[in-house]
Tab-separated table of C-alpha atoms in Angstrom:
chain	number	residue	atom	x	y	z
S	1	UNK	CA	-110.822	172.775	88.727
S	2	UNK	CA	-111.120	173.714	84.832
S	3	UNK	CA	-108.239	176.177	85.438
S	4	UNK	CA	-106.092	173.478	86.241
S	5	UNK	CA	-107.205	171.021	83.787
S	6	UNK	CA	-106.430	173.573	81.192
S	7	UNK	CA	-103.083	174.664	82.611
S	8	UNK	CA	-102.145	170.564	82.413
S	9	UNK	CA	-103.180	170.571	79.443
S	10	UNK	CA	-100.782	173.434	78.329
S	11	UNK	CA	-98.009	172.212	80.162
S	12	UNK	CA	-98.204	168.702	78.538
S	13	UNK	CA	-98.622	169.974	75.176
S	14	UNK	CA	-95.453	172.197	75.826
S	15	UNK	CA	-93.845	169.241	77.175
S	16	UNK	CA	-94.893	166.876	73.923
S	17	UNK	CA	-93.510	169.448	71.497
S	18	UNK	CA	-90.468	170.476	73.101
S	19	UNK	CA	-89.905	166.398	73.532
S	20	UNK	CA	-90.869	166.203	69.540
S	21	UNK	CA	-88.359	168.857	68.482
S	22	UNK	CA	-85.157	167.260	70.918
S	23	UNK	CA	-85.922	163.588	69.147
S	24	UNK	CA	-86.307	165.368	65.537
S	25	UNK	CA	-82.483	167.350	66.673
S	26	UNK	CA	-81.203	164.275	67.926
S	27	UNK	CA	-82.413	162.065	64.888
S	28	UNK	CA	-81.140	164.608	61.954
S	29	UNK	CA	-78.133	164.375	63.980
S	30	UNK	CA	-77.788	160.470	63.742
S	31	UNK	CA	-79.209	159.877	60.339
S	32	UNK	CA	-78.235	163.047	57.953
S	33	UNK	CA	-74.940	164.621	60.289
S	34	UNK	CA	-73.403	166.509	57.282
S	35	UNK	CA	-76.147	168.360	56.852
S	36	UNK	CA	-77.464	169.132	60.554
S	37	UNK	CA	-75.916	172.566	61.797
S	38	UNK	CA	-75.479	174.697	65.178
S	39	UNK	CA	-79.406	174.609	66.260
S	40	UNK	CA	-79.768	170.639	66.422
S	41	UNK	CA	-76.897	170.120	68.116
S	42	UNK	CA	-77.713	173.214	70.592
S	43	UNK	CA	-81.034	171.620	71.305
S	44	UNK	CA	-79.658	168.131	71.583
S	45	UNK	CA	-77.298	169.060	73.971
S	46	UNK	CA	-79.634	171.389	75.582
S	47	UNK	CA	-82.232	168.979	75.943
S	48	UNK	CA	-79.776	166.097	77.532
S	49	UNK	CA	-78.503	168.845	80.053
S	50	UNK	CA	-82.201	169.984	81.107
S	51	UNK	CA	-82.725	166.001	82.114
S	52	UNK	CA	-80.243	165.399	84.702
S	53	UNK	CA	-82.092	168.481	86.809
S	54	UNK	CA	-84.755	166.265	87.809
S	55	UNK	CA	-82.144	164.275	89.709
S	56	UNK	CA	-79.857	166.906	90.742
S	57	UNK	CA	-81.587	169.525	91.509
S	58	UNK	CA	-84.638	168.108	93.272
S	59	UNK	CA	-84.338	168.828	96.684
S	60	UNK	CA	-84.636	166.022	98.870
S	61	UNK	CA	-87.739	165.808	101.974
S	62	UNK	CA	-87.767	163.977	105.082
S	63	UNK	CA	-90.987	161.837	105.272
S	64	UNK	CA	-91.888	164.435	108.424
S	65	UNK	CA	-92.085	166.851	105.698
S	66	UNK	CA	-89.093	169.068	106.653
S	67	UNK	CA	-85.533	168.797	104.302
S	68	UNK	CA	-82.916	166.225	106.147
S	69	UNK	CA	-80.549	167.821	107.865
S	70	UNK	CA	-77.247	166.246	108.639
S	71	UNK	CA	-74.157	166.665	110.814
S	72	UNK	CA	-73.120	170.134	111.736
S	73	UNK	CA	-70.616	170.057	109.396
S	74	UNK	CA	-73.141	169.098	106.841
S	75	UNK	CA	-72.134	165.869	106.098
S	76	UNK	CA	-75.250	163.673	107.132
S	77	UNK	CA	-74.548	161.304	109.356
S	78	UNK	CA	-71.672	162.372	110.522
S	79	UNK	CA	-73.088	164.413	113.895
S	80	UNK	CA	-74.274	160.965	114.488
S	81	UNK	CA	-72.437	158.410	117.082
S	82	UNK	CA	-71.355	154.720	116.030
């Protein structure tokens, strides 16, 4: 049990400071533009992209536990009558 409390732990604090540096890129990019470069708009951008995965990426599970599987022609629903 400590092993995982300390690996949350880790992964939260990575999560906090990668979070703090996107808002700092994001902010300098807002407030002081002429003088934000390359690196805060590559992590802006970065960081945006990296939070649609969550949503498109996330495979989806059938409350059975197994992945949905539609039609044959993999269109769900569509091997279905009506």
């Amino acid at each position: 049990m400590a092993i995982r409390g300390a690996a949350l732990v880790s992964v939260v604090l990575i999560g906090l400071v990668a979070g703090g540096l996107w808002w700092w890129a994001v902010l300098r990019l807002v407030f002081v533009p002429e003088h934000a470069g390359v690196l805060e708009g590559a992590v802006a951008a970065g960081g945006w992209g990296l939070s649609l995965l969550p949503v498109h990426v996330a495979a989806s599970r059938a409350p059975g536990g197994g992945a949905r599987r539609g039609g044959e022609d993999g269109i769900s629903g569509a091997g279905e009558p009506g």
